[in-house]
Amino acid sequence: MSQNAGGPDGRIPVLDIAPALAGQPGARQALAERIARSAEDTGFLVLAGHGIDPALPAGCFAAAAAFFALPEEVKLALKVGELNIGYLPTGAQVIRTSKIAEVKQPNLNESFYIVRDRAPDDPDILAKKPFVGLNRWPESMPEFRRATMAYFTAMEALAQRMLPIFTLALGMPEDYLEGDFADPTCTLRLIRYQPQPEAEEGRFGFAPHIDTNFITFLAQSALPGLEVRTREGEWLRPPAIPGTFVVNTAEMLGRYSNDRFAPTPHRVLNANNEMRYAIPFFFGPNNDAVIRPVPSCVSAESPARYEPLRYEDHRRKLNVTNFAHRQAQPA
């Protein structure tokens, strides 16, 4: 299968969202219509005009590189536990949930997961709410926490500004999903991909998969590697435009849309002769949100394909399936 560029005039469009964010008349609806067309096709698009200070993703990339350069024993002291927060070493994730490939080999990457930053006396921590925990920070790197949380905060704000536009794309009033995202599940994942100059059957930096949240924001990496699978089975690379964000639809948006916006499989192959870094930001519903197909996507001709699903239950099942450190734990 070939790997072709996806745009700007191809299957993965480049969209200037500045007019919509500025509230120009008609701009939000026009952007929603463009998003809908892309979501019905590749599920990937590239956002320009987003207003994010370029120093923020740059600082996050630099923080990721500095962290992964630490000695292995320092990183392993921050290894993930029952919650996926902290360091995930190479070989700890096998994408068993892939629907387009039989994946047996672990991903060739190491990761660091960051969630909403909380104090030990946070009410949700004290209440031991599911999937709520403390971030694991390297004590010798205070700048790491500052840089990653500045980026996290900016990306969550952008995601919330885009939520009503994606809701319009679904054909619903802008505020329809507000309640489901009042306390959204947000995760920043720092990733370092090992080089794969020689292709190896069944081995990937990240095996073919769909994202399991709502939408994902990916700052442009310095090196290529991300590939998107079209409905026809061709692999495309999104337009690599510095300063933009690659955005893709994910599984929960697919459920809300009753599969009208079915998420698209994608993969990472680091054919470069050096380490490749990525900083995806995952935006999902509240843990207690119950996801149902929205009324605009259900009809006599297209009845609801999904039963109501509590997001927390969905996350628990995925974690037990795909991560080695959860295999011995009960679902």
Coordinates of C-alpha atoms in Angstrom, one line a residue:
M1 CA 0.0 0.0 0.0
S2 CA 1.3 3.4 -0.9
Q3 CA 1.9 6.4 1.4
N4 CA 0.7 9.6 -0.2
A5 CA 0.3 13.2 1.1
G6 CA -3.2 13.8 2.3
G7 CA -3.6 17.5 1.4
P8 CA -3.9 20.5 1.4
D9 CA -6.4 19.8 -1.4
G10 CA -6.5 16.1 -0.9
R11 CA -8.3 13.8 1.6
I12 CA -7.0 15.5 4.7
P13 CA -8.0 19.2 4.5
V14 CA -6.2 22.1 6.1
L15 CA -8.7 24.3 7.8
D16 CA -8.2 27.9 9.1
I17 CA -10.3 28.0 12.3
A18 CA -9.5 31.6 13.2
P19 CA -12.8 33.1 11.8
A20 CA -14.9 30.5 13.7
L21 CA -13.0 31.1 16.9
A22 CA -13.4 34.9 16.5
G23 CA -17.2 34.5 16.1
Q24 CA -17.4 35.8 12.5
P25 CA -21.0 35.4 11.2
G26 CA -21.5 32.0 9.6
A27 CA -18.0 30.9 10.2
R28 CA -18.8 28.2 12.9
Q29 CA -21.4 26.6 10.7
A30 CA -19.2 26.6 7.7
L31 CA -16.3 25.1 9.6
A32 CA -18.7 22.5 11.1
E33 CA -19.7 21.5 7.5
R34 CA -16.1 21.1 6.5
I35 CA -15.4 19.0 9.6
A36 CA -18.4 16.8 8.9
R37 CA -17.2 16.1 5.3
S38 CA -13.7 15.1 6.6
A39 CA -15.2 13.1 9.5
E40 CA -17.3 11.1 7.0
D41 CA -14.1 10.3 4.9
T42 CA -10.7 10.0 6.5
G43 CA -11.6 11.4 10.0
F44 CA -8.4 13.5 9.9
L45 CA -7.9 17.2 9.3
V46 CA -5.3 19.9 10.0
L47 CA -6.1 23.0 12.0
A48 CA -4.4 26.4 11.3
G49 CA -5.4 29.7 12.9
H50 CA -5.9 28.1 16.3
G51 CA -4.2 30.8 18.3
I52 CA -2.0 28.6 20.4
D53 CA 1.4 30.2 21.2
P54 CA 4.0 28.2 19.3
A55 CA 6.3 28.3 22.3
L56 CA 3.9 26.0 24.1
P57 CA 4.2 22.9 21.9
A58 CA 7.9 23.7 21.4
G59 CA 8.4 23.7 25.2
C60 CA 6.5 20.4 25.5
F61 CA 8.6 18.7 22.8
A62 CA 11.7 19.9 24.6
A63 CA 10.5 18.7 27.9
A64 CA 9.7 15.3 26.4
A65 CA 13.2 15.0 24.9
A66 CA 14.8 15.9 28.2
F67 CA 12.7 13.4 30.2
F68 CA 13.4 10.5 27.8
A69 CA 17.1 11.3 27.9
L70 CA 17.1 10.5 31.7
P71 CA 18.7 7.3 32.9
E72 CA 16.4 4.2 32.7
E73 CA 16.4 3.7 36.4
V74 CA 15.2 7.3 37.0
K75 CA 12.3 6.8 34.4
L76 CA 11.4 3.4 35.8
A77 CA 10.9 5.0 39.3
L78 CA 8.0 6.9 37.7
K79 CA 6.5 3.8 36.0
V80 CA 2.7 3.6 35.6
G81 CA 0.7 1.6 38.1
E82 CA -3.0 0.7 38.2
L83 CA -3.8 4.1 36.6
N84 CA -2.0 4.9 33.3
I85 CA -0.1 7.9 34.8
G86 CA 3.6 8.3 34.5
Y87 CA 6.2 6.3 32.5
L88 CA 5.4 3.4 30.2
P89 CA 8.6 1.6 29.0
T90 CA 9.1 0.2 25.6
G91 CA 7.3 -3.2 25.1
A92 CA 4.5 -2.5 27.6
Q93 CA 1.7 -1.9 25.1
V94 CA 0.3 -4.3 22.5
I95 CA -2.7 -3.1 20.5
R96 CA -4.8 -6.2 20.8
T97 CA -8.0 -4.2 20.0
S98 CA -6.9 -3.4 16.4
K99 CA -9.6 -4.3 13.9
I100 CA -7.4 -4.1 10.8
A101 CA -4.3 -6.0 11.9
E102 CA -3.5 -9.0 14.1
V103 CA -1.0 -7.3 16.4
K104 CA 1.3 -9.5 18.4
Q105 CA 4.4 -7.3 18.8
P106 CA 4.6 -4.4 21.3
N107 CA 4.8 -0.9 20.1
L108 CA 8.4 0.4 19.5
N109 CA 8.0 3.5 21.8
E110 CA 8.2 4.7 25.3
S111 CA 5.7 7.0 26.8
F112 CA 4.9 9.3 29.6
Y113 CA 1.2 10.0 30.6
I114 CA 0.1 13.3 32.2
V115 CA -3.5 13.9 33.4
R116 CA -5.3 16.8 35.1
D117 CA -2.9 18.0 37.8
R118 CA -4.4 17.7 41.3
A119 CA -3.2 18.2 44.8
P120 CA -3.2 15.3 47.3
D121 CA -6.2 16.8 49.1
D122 CA -8.2 17.3 46.0
P123 CA -11.8 16.1 46.7
D124 CA -11.8 13.6 43.8
I125 CA -8.5 12.1 45.1
L126 CA -9.8 11.8 48.6
A127 CA -13.0 10.2 47.3
K128 CA -10.9 7.8 45.3
K129 CA -12.9 8.4 42.2
P130 CA -12.2 5.9 39.3
F131 CA -9.3 7.0 37.0
V132 CA -8.4 10.0 39.1
G133 CA -4.9 10.1 40.4
L134 CA -1.8 12.2 41.0
N135 CA 0.6 12.9 38.2
R136 CA 4.1 11.4 38.7
W137 CA 6.7 14.2 38.3
P138 CA 10.5 13.8 38.0
E139 CA 11.7 15.7 41.1
S140 CA 14.9 16.9 39.4
M141 CA 13.1 18.5 36.6
P142 CA 10.7 21.3 37.8
E143 CA 10.7 22.8 34.3
F144 CA 9.2 19.6 33.0
R145 CA 6.0 20.0 35.0
R146 CA 5.7 23.7 34.1
A147 CA 6.2 23.1 30.3
T148 CA 3.9 20.1 30.0
M149 CA 1.1 21.6 32.2
A150 CA 1.2 24.9 30.3
Y151 CA 0.7 22.9 27.1
F152 CA -2.0 20.7 28.7
T153 CA -4.0 23.7 29.8
A154 CA -3.8 25.5 26.5
M155 CA -4.9 22.3 24.6
E156 CA -7.8 21.6 26.9
A157 CA -9.1 25.2 26.3
L158 CA -8.8 24.7 22.5
A159 CA -10.6 21.4 22.7
Q160 CA -13.5 23.0 24.7
R161 CA -13.7 25.8 22.0
M162 CA -13.9 23.2 19.3
L163 CA -16.5 21.0 21.1
P164 CA -19.5 23.1 20.0
I165 CA -18.3 23.1 16.4
F166 CA -18.0 19.3 16.4
T167 CA -21.5 19.2 17.9
L168 CA -22.8 21.4 15.1
A169 CA -21.1 18.9 12.7
L170 CA -23.2 16.2 14.2
G171 CA -26.3 18.3 13.3
M172 CA -27.1 19.1 16.9
P173 CA -27.3 22.5 18.8
E174 CA -23.9 23.8 19.9
D175 CA -24.5 23.2 23.6
Y176 CA -25.9 19.7 23.3
L177 CA -22.8 17.9 24.6
E178 CA -21.8 20.4 27.2
G179 CA -23.0 18.3 30.1
D180 CA -21.0 15.2 28.9
F181 CA -17.8 17.4 28.8
A182 CA -18.2 19.5 32.0
D183 CA -15.3 17.6 33.6
P184 CA -13.6 16.1 30.5
T185 CA -11.1 13.3 30.5
C186 CA -7.9 14.8 29.2
T187 CA -4.6 13.0 28.7
L188 CA -1.3 14.3 27.4
R189 CA 1.0 11.5 26.2
L190 CA 4.6 12.2 25.5
I191 CA 6.1 9.6 23.1
R192 CA 9.6 8.7 21.9
Y193 CA 9.7 6.4 18.9
Q194 CA 12.8 4.3 18.3
P195 CA 14.1 4.3 14.7
Q196 CA 12.9 1.6 12.4
P197 CA 15.1 2.1 9.3
E198 CA 14.5 -1.5 8.3
A199 CA 10.9 -2.5 7.9
E200 CA 9.9 -5.5 10.0
E201 CA 6.7 -7.3 9.3
G202 CA 4.2 -6.7 12.1
R203 CA 6.4 -4.3 14.0
F204 CA 5.4 -0.6 14.4
G205 CA 6.2 2.5 16.4
F206 CA 2.5 2.4 17.0
A207 CA 0.4 -0.4 15.5
P208 CA -2.7 0.3 13.5
H209 CA -5.4 1.5 15.9
I210 CA -8.2 3.9 16.4
D211 CA -8.2 6.4 19.3
T212 CA -10.8 5.6 21.9
N213 CA -11.6 9.1 23.2
F214 CA -13.6 11.9 21.4
I215 CA -11.0 13.9 19.4
T216 CA -7.2 14.0 19.5
F217 CA -5.0 17.0 18.9
L218 CA -1.5 16.3 17.6
A219 CA 1.2 19.0 17.3
Q220 CA 3.3 18.6 14.2
S221 CA 6.3 16.4 14.8
A222 CA 9.7 17.4 13.4
L223 CA 9.9 14.0 11.6
P224 CA 7.4 12.1 9.5
G225 CA 5.9 8.8 10.7
L226 CA 2.1 9.1 11.1
E227 CA 0.0 7.4 8.5
V228 CA -3.8 7.3 8.1
R229 CA -5.7 4.5 6.5
T230 CA -8.4 5.5 4.0
R231 CA -11.7 3.5 3.5
E232 CA -10.1 2.1 0.4
G233 CA -7.1 0.8 2.3
E234 CA -4.5 3.3 1.2
W235 CA -2.2 4.9 3.7
L236 CA -1.9 8.7 3.7
R237 CA 0.4 11.1 5.5
P238 CA -1.3 14.2 6.8
P239 CA 0.0 17.5 5.5
A240 CA 3.1 18.4 7.5
I241 CA 2.7 22.1 8.1
P242 CA 4.7 23.6 10.9
G243 CA 2.6 25.3 13.6
T244 CA -0.6 23.4 12.8
F245 CA -2.4 20.6 14.6
V246 CA -3.4 17.3 13.1
V247 CA -6.8 16.4 14.6
N248 CA -8.6 13.1 14.3
T249 CA -12.0 11.8 15.3
A250 CA -12.1 9.0 17.8
E251 CA -14.3 6.2 19.0
M252 CA -16.7 8.2 21.2
L253 CA -17.4 10.7 18.5
G254 CA -18.1 7.6 16.3
R255 CA -20.6 6.4 18.8
Y256 CA -22.3 9.8 19.2
S257 CA -22.6 9.9 15.4
N258 CA -24.0 6.4 15.1
D259 CA -21.0 5.5 12.9
R260 CA -21.5 8.5 10.6
F261 CA -18.1 9.7 11.8
A262 CA -16.5 6.3 12.2
P263 CA -12.9 6.7 13.5
T264 CA -10.1 6.0 11.1
P265 CA -7.2 3.6 11.8
H266 CA -3.8 5.1 11.8
R267 CA -0.2 3.9 12.6
V268 CA 3.3 5.2 13.2
L269 CA 6.4 3.9 11.4
N270 CA 9.6 5.7 12.3
A271 CA 11.7 5.1 9.2
N272 CA 14.0 8.0 10.2
N273 CA 17.4 7.3 11.5
E274 CA 16.8 9.1 14.8
M275 CA 14.4 9.3 17.6
R276 CA 10.9 10.7 16.8
Y277 CA 8.9 12.6 19.3
A278 CA 5.1 13.1 19.5
I279 CA 2.8 14.9 22.1
P280 CA -0.8 13.9 21.4
F281 CA -3.5 15.4 23.5
F282 CA -6.6 13.2 24.0
F283 CA -9.9 14.9 24.8
G284 CA -12.8 12.7 26.0
P285 CA -16.1 12.9 27.9
N286 CA -16.5 12.9 31.7
N287 CA -15.8 9.5 33.2
D288 CA -19.5 9.3 34.3
A289 CA -20.9 10.4 30.9
V290 CA -23.2 7.9 29.2
I291 CA -22.6 8.0 25.4
R292 CA -25.5 7.5 23.2
P293 CA -26.0 8.1 19.4
V294 CA -27.4 11.7 19.1
P295 CA -30.9 12.2 17.7
S296 CA -29.7 13.8 14.4
C297 CA -27.8 10.6 13.5
V298 CA -30.6 8.1 14.3
S299 CA -33.6 7.5 12.0
A300 CA -35.8 4.7 10.7
E301 CA -33.3 4.1 8.0
S302 CA -30.4 4.3 10.4
P303 CA -31.4 2.9 13.8
A304 CA -29.1 3.3 16.8
R305 CA -26.2 0.8 16.5
Y306 CA -25.0 1.2 20.0
E307 CA -26.4 0.7 23.5
P308 CA -25.7 3.4 26.0
L309 CA -22.1 3.2 27.3
R310 CA -20.6 4.7 30.4
Y311 CA -17.2 6.1 29.5
E312 CA -15.6 4.9 32.7
D313 CA -16.5 1.3 31.8
H314 CA -15.1 1.7 28.3
R315 CA -11.7 3.0 29.6
R316 CA -11.4 0.2 32.2
K317 CA -11.9 -2.5 29.6
L318 CA -9.4 -1.0 27.2
N319 CA -6.7 -0.6 29.9
V320 CA -7.0 -4.2 30.9
T321 CA -6.8 -5.4 27.3
N322 CA -3.9 -3.4 25.9
F323 CA -1.4 -2.8 28.7
A324 CA 1.0 -5.5 30.0
H325 CA 0.9 -4.1 33.6
R326 CA -2.8 -4.6 33.7
Q327 CA -3.0 -8.2 32.4
A328 CA -2.9 -9.8 35.8
Q329 CA -5.5 -7.5 37.3
P330 CA -9.2 -8.2 37.2
A331 CA -11.4 -6.2 34.8

